[in-house]
PDB file of C-alpha atoms and ligand atoms in Angstrom:
ATOM      1  CA  MET A   1     -13.797  -7.789  18.511  1.00 59.00           C
ATOM      2  CA  ALA A   2     -11.304  -6.801  21.212  1.00 72.00           C
ATOM      3  CA  ILE A   3      -8.048  -8.666  21.163  1.00 84.00           C
ATOM      4  CA  GLU A   4      -5.573  -9.148  24.014  1.00 91.00           C
ATOM      5  CA  ALA A   5      -2.498  -6.906  23.909  1.00 92.00           C
ATOM      6  CA  SER A   6      -0.246  -9.960  24.173  1.00 93.00           C
ATOM      7  CA  GLU A   7      -1.981 -11.568  21.165  1.00 94.00           C
ATOM      8  CA  SER A   8      -1.513  -8.388  19.094  1.00 95.00           C
ATOM      9  CA  ALA A   9       2.164  -8.295  20.065  1.00 96.00           C
ATOM     10  CA  ARG A  10       2.530 -11.945  19.067  1.00 96.00           C
ATOM     11  CA  ARG A  11       0.956 -11.279  15.662  1.00 97.00           C
ATOM     12  CA  ARG A  12       3.185  -8.248  15.051  1.00 97.00           C
ATOM     13  CA  GLU A  13       6.283 -10.252  15.976  1.00 97.00           C
ATOM     14  CA  GLU A  14       5.184 -13.058  13.648  1.00 98.00           C
ATOM     15  CA  LEU A  15       5.083 -10.631  10.703  1.00 98.00           C
ATOM     16  CA  LEU A  16       8.478  -9.159  11.580  1.00 98.00           C
ATOM     17  CA  ASP A  17      10.030 -12.628  11.957  1.00 98.00           C
ATOM     18  CA  ARG A  18       8.596 -13.730   8.635  1.00 98.00           C
ATOM     19  CA  VAL A  19      10.331 -10.840   6.862  1.00 98.00           C
ATOM     20  CA  ARG A  20      13.592 -11.307   8.789  1.00 98.00           C
ATOM     21  CA  ALA A  21      13.634 -14.977   7.726  1.00 97.00           C
ATOM     22  CA  LEU A  22      13.131 -13.981   4.075  1.00 97.00           C
ATOM     23  CA  ALA A  23      15.959 -11.425   4.385  1.00 97.00           C
ATOM     24  CA  SER A  24      18.363 -13.839   6.081  1.00 95.00           C
ATOM     25  CA  GLY A  25      19.582 -15.142   2.706  1.00 91.00           C
ATOM     26  CA  GLY A  26      21.202 -11.766   1.983  1.00 90.00           C
ATOM     27  CA  GLY A  27      19.178 -10.883  -1.141  1.00 92.00           C
ATOM     28  CA  ARG A  28      17.032  -7.756  -1.072  1.00 97.00           C
ATOM     29  CA  VAL A  29      13.458  -8.602  -0.072  1.00 98.00           C
ATOM     30  CA  LEU A  30      10.431  -6.760  -1.495  1.00 98.00           C
ATOM     31  CA  ILE A  31       7.247  -7.148   0.544  1.00 98.00           C
ATOM     32  CA  GLY A  32       3.954  -5.981  -0.968  1.00 98.00           C
ATOM     33  CA  ILE A  33       0.843  -5.183   1.059  1.00 98.00           C
ATOM     34  CA  THR A  34      -2.522  -4.903  -0.649  1.00 98.00           C
ATOM     35  CA  GLY A  35      -6.131  -4.523   0.467  1.00 98.00           C
ATOM     36  CA  CYS A  36      -9.208  -2.314   0.013  1.00 98.00           C
ATOM     37  CA  PRO A  37      -9.143   1.504   0.285  1.00 98.00           C
ATOM     38  CA  GLY A  38      -8.780   2.512   3.934  1.00 97.00           C
ATOM     39  CA  ALA A  39      -7.935  -1.027   5.154  1.00 98.00           C
ATOM     40  CA  GLY A  40      -4.649   0.121   6.721  1.00 98.00           C
ATOM     41  CA  LYS A  41      -2.057  -0.762   4.056  1.00 98.00           C
ATOM     42  CA  SER A  42      -0.006   2.448   4.433  1.00 97.00           C
ATOM     43  CA  THR A  43      -0.130   2.287   8.229  1.00 97.00           C
ATOM     44  CA  VAL A  44       1.091  -1.332   8.277  1.00 98.00           C
ATOM     45  CA  ALA A  45       3.783  -0.717   5.674  1.00 98.00           C
ATOM     46  CA  ALA A  46       5.134   2.300   7.562  1.00 97.00           C
ATOM     47  CA  TRP A  47       5.105   0.347  10.846  1.00 98.00           C
ATOM     48  CA  LEU A  48       6.770  -2.704   9.254  1.00 98.00           C
ATOM     49  CA  ALA A  49       9.588  -0.683   7.690  1.00 98.00           C
ATOM     50  CA  ARG A  50      10.098   1.379  10.862  1.00 97.00           C
ATOM     51  CA  SER A  51      10.118  -1.689  13.157  1.00 98.00           C
ATOM     52  CA  LEU A  52      12.500  -3.682  10.975  1.00 98.00           C
ATOM     53  CA  HIS A  53      14.809  -0.699  10.631  1.00 94.00           C
ATOM     54  CA  SER A  54      14.940   0.059  14.349  1.00 96.00           C
ATOM     55  CA  SER A  55      15.700  -3.599  15.120  1.00 95.00           C
ATOM     56  CA  GLY A  56      18.679  -3.761  12.759  1.00 95.00           C
ATOM     57  CA  THR A  57      17.222  -4.821   9.363  1.00 96.00           C
ATOM     58  CA  GLY A  58      17.580  -1.862   6.982  1.00 97.00           C
ATOM     59  CA  ALA A  59      14.080  -1.219   5.602  1.00 98.00           C
ATOM     60  CA  VAL A  60      12.264   1.449   3.566  1.00 98.00           C
ATOM     61  CA  TRP A  61       8.557   2.094   2.824  1.00 98.00           C
ATOM     62  CA  VAL A  62       7.940   2.666  -0.904  1.00 98.00           C
ATOM     63  CA  PRO A  63       4.228   3.345  -1.608  1.00 98.00           C
ATOM     64  CA  MET A  64       2.585   2.498  -4.939  1.00 98.00           C
ATOM     65  CA  ASP A  65       0.726   5.806  -4.465  1.00 97.00           C
ATOM     66  CA  GLY A  66       3.862   7.604  -5.701  1.00 98.00           C
ATOM     67  CA  PHE A  67       2.860   6.327  -9.154  1.00 98.00           C
ATOM     68  CA  HIS A  68      -0.474   8.154  -9.278  1.00 98.00           C
ATOM     69  CA  LEU A  69      -0.571   9.992 -12.618  1.00 98.00           C
ATOM     70  CA  ALA A  70      -0.311  13.765 -12.176  1.00 98.00           C
ATOM     71  CA  GLN A  71      -3.624  15.656 -11.932  1.00 97.00           C
ATOM     72  CA  ALA A  72      -3.010  17.457 -15.256  1.00 98.00           C
ATOM     73  CA  GLU A  73      -2.468  14.133 -17.040  1.00 98.00           C
ATOM     74  CA  LEU A  74      -5.601  12.628 -15.449  1.00 98.00           C
ATOM     75  CA  GLU A  75      -7.565  15.635 -16.681  1.00 98.00           C
ATOM     76  CA  ARG A  76      -6.103  15.294 -20.173  1.00 98.00           C
ATOM     77  CA  LEU A  77      -7.144  11.616 -20.186  1.00 98.00           C
ATOM     78  CA  GLY A  78     -10.604  12.394 -18.740  1.00 98.00           C
ATOM     79  CA  ARG A  79      -9.951  10.185 -15.682  1.00 97.00           C
ATOM     80  CA  ALA A  80      -9.702  12.769 -12.879  1.00 96.00           C
ATOM     81  CA  GLY A  81     -13.137  11.721 -11.619  1.00 94.00           C
ATOM     82  CA  ARG A  82     -11.879   8.258 -10.722  1.00 95.00           C
ATOM     83  CA  LYS A  83      -8.424   8.964  -9.275  1.00 94.00           C
ATOM     84  CA  GLY A  84      -7.325   5.748  -7.543  1.00 94.00           C
ATOM     85  CA  ALA A  85      -8.816   3.426 -10.185  1.00 96.00           C
ATOM     86  CA  ILE A  86      -6.443   0.989 -11.848  1.00 97.00           C
ATOM     87  CA  ASP A  87      -5.994   3.081 -15.003  1.00 97.00           C
ATOM     88  CA  THR A  88      -4.957   6.195 -13.048  1.00 98.00           C
ATOM     89  CA  PHE A  89      -1.507   4.839 -12.123  1.00 98.00           C
ATOM     90  CA  ASP A  90       1.744   4.544 -14.057  1.00 98.00           C
ATOM     91  CA  ALA A  91       1.911   0.767 -13.532  1.00 98.00           C
ATOM     92  CA  ALA A  92       4.848   0.194 -15.874  1.00 98.00           C
ATOM     93  CA  GLY A  93       6.837   2.913 -14.111  1.00 98.00           C
ATOM     94  CA  TYR A  94       6.105   1.255 -10.767  1.00 98.00           C
ATOM     95  CA  ARG A  95       7.188  -2.157 -12.092  1.00 98.00           C
ATOM     96  CA  SER A  96      10.430  -0.629 -13.406  1.00 98.00           C
ATOM     97  CA  LEU A  97      11.187   1.024 -10.086  1.00 98.00           C
ATOM     98  CA  LEU A  98      10.599  -2.246  -8.189  1.00 98.00           C
ATOM     99  CA  GLY A  99      12.962  -3.956 -10.645  1.00 98.00           C
ATOM    100  CA  ARG A 100      15.592  -1.299 -10.002  1.00 98.00           C
ATOM    101  CA  ILE A 101      15.161  -1.611  -6.236  1.00 98.00           C
ATOM    102  CA  ALA A 102      15.640  -5.389  -6.552  1.00 97.00           C
ATOM    103  CA  ALA A 103      18.703  -5.124  -8.805  1.00 97.00           C
ATOM    104  CA  GLU A 104      20.602  -1.932  -7.988  1.00 97.00           C
ATOM    105  CA  ARG A 105      22.266  -2.306  -4.634  1.00 96.00           C
ATOM    106  CA  ASP A 106      25.359  -0.230  -5.375  1.00 96.00           C
ATOM    107  CA  ARG A 107      23.620   3.180  -5.392  1.00 97.00           C
ATOM    108  CA  VAL A 108      20.694   5.071  -3.921  1.00 98.00           C
ATOM    109  CA  VAL A 109      17.465   4.400  -5.852  1.00 98.00           C
ATOM    110  CA  TYR A 110      14.934   7.243  -5.520  1.00 98.00           C
ATOM    111  CA  ALA A 111      11.182   6.582  -5.319  1.00 98.00           C
ATOM    112  CA  PRO A 112       8.319   9.092  -5.672  1.00 98.00           C
ATOM    113  CA  ALA A 113       5.902   9.810  -2.821  1.00 98.00           C
ATOM    114  CA  PHE A 114       2.243  10.889  -3.001  1.00 96.00           C
ATOM    115  CA  ASP A 115       1.445  14.110  -1.174  1.00 95.00           C
ATOM    116  CA  ARG A 116      -2.217  13.992  -0.095  1.00 86.00           C
ATOM    117  CA  ARG A 117      -2.225  17.713   0.703  1.00 89.00           C
ATOM    118  CA  ILE A 118      -1.711  18.594  -2.974  1.00 93.00           C
ATOM    119  CA  GLU A 119      -2.965  15.227  -4.316  1.00 92.00           C
ATOM    120  CA  GLU A 120       0.115  14.859  -6.521  1.00 97.00           C
ATOM    121  CA  PRO A 121       3.056  12.479  -6.801  1.00 98.00           C
ATOM    122  CA  VAL A 122       6.422  14.046  -5.959  1.00 98.00           C
ATOM    123  CA  ALA A 123       9.471  12.502  -7.678  1.00 98.00           C
ATOM    124  CA  GLY A 124      12.755  11.864  -5.909  1.00 98.00           C
ATOM    125  CA  SER A 125      11.199  11.840  -2.427  1.00 98.00           C
ATOM    126  CA  ILE A 126      12.180   8.485  -0.936  1.00 98.00           C
ATOM    127  CA  PRO A 127      15.804   7.303  -0.963  1.00 98.00           C
ATOM    128  CA  VAL A 128      16.382   3.543  -0.972  1.00 98.00           C
ATOM    129  CA  PRO A 129      20.032   3.329   0.115  1.00 98.00           C
ATOM    130  CA  PRO A 130      22.401   0.442  -0.747  1.00 97.00           C
ATOM    131  CA  GLU A 131      22.213  -1.035   2.765  1.00 96.00           C
ATOM    132  CA  THR A 132      18.429  -1.569   2.443  1.00 98.00           C
ATOM    133  CA  ALA A 133      17.614  -5.243   3.079  1.00 98.00           C
ATOM    134  CA  VAL A 134      13.821  -4.889   2.844  1.00 98.00           C
ATOM    135  CA  ALA A 135      11.599  -2.617   0.762  1.00 98.00           C
ATOM    136  CA  VAL A 136       7.968  -2.565   1.876  1.00 98.00           C
ATOM    137  CA  THR A 137       5.574  -1.433  -0.822  1.00 98.00           C
ATOM    138  CA  GLU A 138       1.789  -1.173  -0.656  1.00 98.00           C
ATOM    139  CA  GLY A 139      -1.158  -0.334  -2.836  1.00 98.00           C
ATOM    140  CA  ASN A 140      -4.464  -1.370  -4.359  1.00 98.00           C
ATOM    141  CA  TYR A 141      -3.522  -3.512  -7.331  1.00 98.00           C
ATOM    142  CA  LEU A 142      -0.536  -5.648  -6.352  1.00 98.00           C
ATOM    143  CA  LEU A 143      -2.539  -8.861  -6.943  1.00 98.00           C
ATOM    144  CA  ASP A 144      -4.474  -7.726 -10.006  1.00 98.00           C
ATOM    145  CA  PRO A 145      -4.110 -10.236 -12.861  1.00 96.00           C
ATOM    146  CA  ASP A 146      -4.127  -7.633 -15.680  1.00 96.00           C
ATOM    147  CA  GLU A 147      -0.721  -6.746 -17.104  1.00 95.00           C
ATOM    148  CA  PRO A 148       1.513  -5.067 -16.215  1.00 96.00           C
ATOM    149  CA  TRP A 149       0.298  -5.793 -12.673  1.00 97.00           C
ATOM    150  CA  GLY A 150       1.249  -9.459 -13.074  1.00 97.00           C
ATOM    151  CA  GLU A 151       4.787  -8.211 -13.735  1.00 97.00           C
ATOM    152  CA  VAL A 152       4.578  -6.059 -10.605  1.00 98.00           C
ATOM    153  CA  ARG A 153       3.696  -9.185  -8.591  1.00 98.00           C
ATOM    154  CA  ARG A 154       6.680 -11.027 -10.070  1.00 97.00           C
ATOM    155  CA  GLU A 155       9.045  -8.320  -8.758  1.00 98.00           C
ATOM    156  CA  LEU A 156       7.798  -8.916  -5.202  1.00 98.00           C
ATOM    157  CA  THR A 157       9.030 -11.608  -2.805  1.00 98.00           C
ATOM    158  CA  GLU A 158       5.642 -11.939  -1.096  1.00 98.00           C
ATOM    159  CA  VAL A 159       2.315 -10.082  -1.174  1.00 98.00           C
ATOM    160  CA  TRP A 160       0.122  -9.862   1.934  1.00 98.00           C
ATOM    161  CA  TYR A 161      -3.571  -8.977   2.032  1.00 98.00           C
ATOM    162  CA  CYS A 162      -4.639  -6.508   4.733  1.00 98.00           C
ATOM    163  CA  GLU A 163      -8.232  -6.949   5.969  1.00 98.00           C
ATOM    164  CA  LEU A 164     -10.387  -4.791   8.169  1.00 98.00           C
ATOM    165  CA  ASP A 165     -13.958  -5.139   9.383  1.00 97.00           C
ATOM    166  CA  GLU A 166     -16.094  -3.411   6.687  1.00 98.00           C
ATOM    167  CA  PRO A 167     -17.967  -0.807   8.797  1.00 98.00           C
ATOM    168  CA  ILE A 168     -14.682   0.283  10.411  1.00 98.00           C
ATOM    169  CA  ARG A 169     -12.902   0.471   7.060  1.00 98.00           C
ATOM    170  CA  LEU A 170     -15.661   2.576   5.524  1.00 98.00           C
ATOM    171  CA  ALA A 171     -15.779   4.891   8.554  1.00 98.00           C
ATOM    172  CA  ARG A 172     -11.994   5.478   8.459  1.00 97.00           C
ATOM    173  CA  LEU A 173     -12.046   5.978   4.701  1.00 97.00           C
ATOM    174  CA  ALA A 174     -14.832   8.566   5.011  1.00 98.00           C
ATOM    175  CA  ALA A 175     -13.069  10.320   7.903  1.00 97.00           C
ATOM    176  CA  ARG A 176      -9.906  10.625   5.850  1.00 95.00           C
ATOM    177  CA  HIS A 177     -11.734  12.049   2.805  1.00 94.00           C
ATOM    178  CA  GLU A 178     -13.323  14.650   5.078  1.00 96.00           C
ATOM    179  CA  ARG A 179     -10.022  15.444   6.792  1.00 94.00           C
ATOM    180  CA  PHE A 180      -8.526  16.228   3.381  1.00 90.00           C
ATOM    181  CA  GLY A 181     -11.337  18.605   2.471  1.00 92.00           C
ATOM    182  CA  LYS A 182     -14.333  16.714   1.025  1.00 95.00           C
ATOM    183  CA  SER A 183     -17.815  17.488   2.350  1.00 97.00           C
ATOM    184  CA  ALA A 184     -19.837  14.614   3.875  1.00 97.00           C
ATOM    185  CA  GLU A 185     -21.980  14.514   0.723  1.00 97.00           C
ATOM    186  CA  ALA A 186     -19.000  14.492  -1.660  1.00 97.00           C
ATOM    187  CA  THR A 187     -17.380  11.788   0.482  1.00 98.00           C
ATOM    188  CA  ARG A 188     -20.442   9.525   0.212  1.00 97.00           C
ATOM    189  CA  ALA A 189     -20.603  10.021  -3.551  1.00 97.00           C
ATOM    190  CA  TRP A 190     -16.860   9.381  -4.017  1.00 97.00           C
ATOM    191  CA  ILE A 191     -16.907   6.172  -1.961  1.00 97.00           C
ATOM    192  CA  GLU A 192     -19.876   4.846  -3.896  1.00 97.00           C
ATOM    193  CA  ALA A 193     -18.649   5.816  -7.376  1.00 96.00           C
ATOM    194  CA  VAL A 194     -14.875   5.281  -7.039  1.00 96.00           C
ATOM    195  CA  ASP A 195     -13.653   3.572  -3.870  1.00 97.00           C
ATOM    196  CA  GLU A 196     -16.176   0.731  -3.737  1.00 97.00           C
ATOM    197  CA  PRO A 197     -15.808  -0.404  -7.376  1.00 97.00           C
ATOM    198  CA  ASN A 198     -12.041  -0.432  -6.702  1.00 97.00           C
ATOM    199  CA  ALA A 199     -12.605  -2.426  -3.495  1.00 98.00           C
ATOM    200  CA  ARG A 200     -14.597  -5.069  -5.396  1.00 98.00           C
ATOM    201  CA  ARG A 201     -11.729  -5.493  -7.838  1.00 98.00           C
ATOM    202  CA  ILE A 202      -9.095  -5.639  -5.081  1.00 98.00           C
ATOM    203  CA  ARG A 203     -11.002  -8.306  -3.101  1.00 98.00           C
ATOM    204  CA  LYS A 204     -10.707 -10.712  -6.031  1.00 98.00           C
ATOM    205  CA  GLY A 205      -6.947 -10.853  -5.392  1.00 97.00           C
ATOM    206  CA  ARG A 206      -7.308 -12.036  -1.785  1.00 98.00           C
ATOM    207  CA  ASP A 207      -6.958 -15.734  -2.665  1.00 98.00           C
ATOM    208  CA  ARG A 208      -3.674 -15.061  -4.440  1.00 97.00           C
ATOM    209  CA  ALA A 209      -2.016 -13.534  -1.354  1.00 98.00           C
ATOM    210  CA  ASP A 210       0.841 -15.296   0.427  1.00 98.00           C
ATOM    211  CA  LEU A 211      -0.660 -14.199   3.749  1.00 98.00           C
ATOM    212  CA  VAL A 212      -3.927 -12.619   4.909  1.00 98.00           C
ATOM    213  CA  PHE A 213      -3.959 -10.609   8.154  1.00 98.00           C
ATOM    214  CA  ASP A 214      -6.447  -8.528  10.118  1.00 98.00           C
ATOM    215  CA  PHE A 215      -5.293  -4.918  10.493  1.00 98.00           C
ATOM    216  CA  ASP A 216      -6.951  -4.092  13.813  1.00 96.00           C
ATOM    217  CA  ALA A 217      -5.730  -7.345  15.403  1.00 97.00           C
ATOM    218  CA  LEU A 218      -2.193  -5.903  15.142  1.00 97.00           C
ATOM    219  CA  SER A 219      -3.081  -2.838  17.298  1.00 96.00           C
ATOM    220  CA  ILE A 220      -0.570  -0.631  15.505  1.00 95.00           C
ATOM    221  CA  GLY A 221      -2.424   2.647  16.118  1.00 84.00           C
ATOM    222  CA  ALA A 222      -3.072   5.310  13.490  1.00 82.00           C
ATOM    223  CA  GLY A 223       0.663   6.118  13.186  1.00 66.00           C
ATOM    224  CA  PRO A 224       2.239   8.739  10.916  1.00 57.00           C
ATOM    225  CA  ALA A 225       0.705   7.462   7.645  1.00 57.00           C
ATOM    226  CA  ALA A 226      -2.190   9.642   6.468  1.00 51.00           C
TER     227      ALA A 226
HETATM  228  N1  ATP B 301      -5.719   2.039  14.582  1.00 54.58           N
HETATM  229  C1  ATP B 301      -6.363   3.025  13.937  1.00 54.58           C
HETATM  230  N2  ATP B 301      -7.388   3.667  14.498  1.00 54.58           N
HETATM  231  C2  ATP B 301      -8.050   4.625  13.844  1.00 54.58           C
HETATM  232  N3  ATP B 301      -7.745   5.039  12.598  1.00 54.58           N
HETATM  233  C3  ATP B 301      -6.720   4.456  11.998  1.00 54.58           C
HETATM  234  C4  ATP B 301      -5.977   3.407  12.620  1.00 54.58           C
HETATM  235  N4  ATP B 301      -5.023   3.006  11.767  1.00 54.58           N
HETATM  236  C5  ATP B 301      -5.154   3.764  10.676  1.00 54.58           C
HETATM  237  N5  ATP B 301      -6.164   4.627  10.790  1.00 54.58           N
HETATM  238  C6  ATP B 301      -6.629   5.608   9.798  1.00 54.58           C
HETATM  239  O1  ATP B 301      -7.390   4.905   8.826  1.00 54.58           O
HETATM  240  C7  ATP B 301      -7.197   5.496   7.548  1.00 54.58           C
HETATM  241  C8  ATP B 301      -6.817   4.412   6.572  1.00 54.58           C
HETATM  242  O2  ATP B 301      -5.532   3.880   6.924  1.00 54.58           O
HETATM  243  P1  ATP B 301      -4.409   3.759   5.813  1.00 54.58           P
HETATM  244  O3  ATP B 301      -4.199   5.079   5.169  1.00 54.58           O
HETATM  245  O4  ATP B 301      -3.237   3.104   6.427  1.00 54.58           O
HETATM  246  O5  ATP B 301      -5.164   2.763   4.813  1.00 54.58           O
HETATM  247  P2  ATP B 301      -4.804   2.435   3.284  1.00 54.58           P
HETATM  248  O6  ATP B 301      -5.226   1.010   3.082  1.00 54.58           O
HETATM  249  O7  ATP B 301      -3.415   2.792   3.002  1.00 54.58           O
HETATM  250  O8  ATP B 301      -5.815   3.377   2.509  1.00 54.58           O
HETATM  251  P3  ATP B 301      -5.735   3.839   0.935  1.00 54.58           P
HETATM  252  O9  ATP B 301      -6.027   2.635   0.104  1.00 54.58           O
HETATM  253  O10 ATP B 301      -6.841   4.791   0.787  1.00 54.58           O
HETATM  254  O11 ATP B 301      -4.386   4.419   0.715  1.00 54.58           O
HETATM  255  C9  ATP B 301      -6.128   6.586   7.729  1.00 54.58           C
HETATM  256  O12 ATP B 301      -6.766   7.833   7.778  1.00 54.58           O
HETATM  257  C10 ATP B 301      -5.475   6.229   9.038  1.00 54.58           C
HETATM  258  O13 ATP B 301      -4.952   7.358   9.692  1.00 54.58           O
HETATM  259 MG1   MG B 302      -2.618   4.177   1.668  1.00 54.58          MG
END
């Protein structure tokens, strides 16, 4: 459904104002964004951090994807065929990093990034400097009840759920798999065997979110996030 440009702008401003209000107390704010594969989490998180930063609230995007286990470790564990499932992340490492970001404001805290070109996490990629008021993190399992994901949730100030019309989400997800080298057939098989079981698990967290928003209603554009 098409949405007026002025309504999209209003919704974007509402999100920015919500974070600015949380940050006005002076403590460091950690915003989490969750949602199904391909729903737009990374795009929103990158936009949110960029927009806050350019309007005077120091902000950094710290993706949960940096805590993907390395490919060699996934192969050792026999889990390489379901990369992206809940047991293919270093959840405790992620929780620890969020705790450090919340507590350590007198030094730079470094976060890992995930490089989709090599499909590996890369340590020490994202500096979170002392003047950071807001860290925006995003990923699949921020509202999962299984530990240590409950501990992850407790490190976060708020968690938002990013929704997108299903046919559009699936089309964007497939397009991205193909852009990063999968054939159309392999893409279909991967979505059915890996992404959709993950999506069913993620959807169960929707009711626990502090806020639910529609990705396309924000009209952010595809942006720099892959
Ligand atoms: N407005 C848009 N129009 C078309 N494509 C878009 C738009 N916004 C984002 N995309 C594309 O949709 C795909 C999914 O977006 P994004 O990576 O932000 O989702 P995600 O929820 O982080 O996915 P994942 O769970 O797989 O990490 C990306 O390839 C992105 O470039
Ligand atoms: Mg993403």
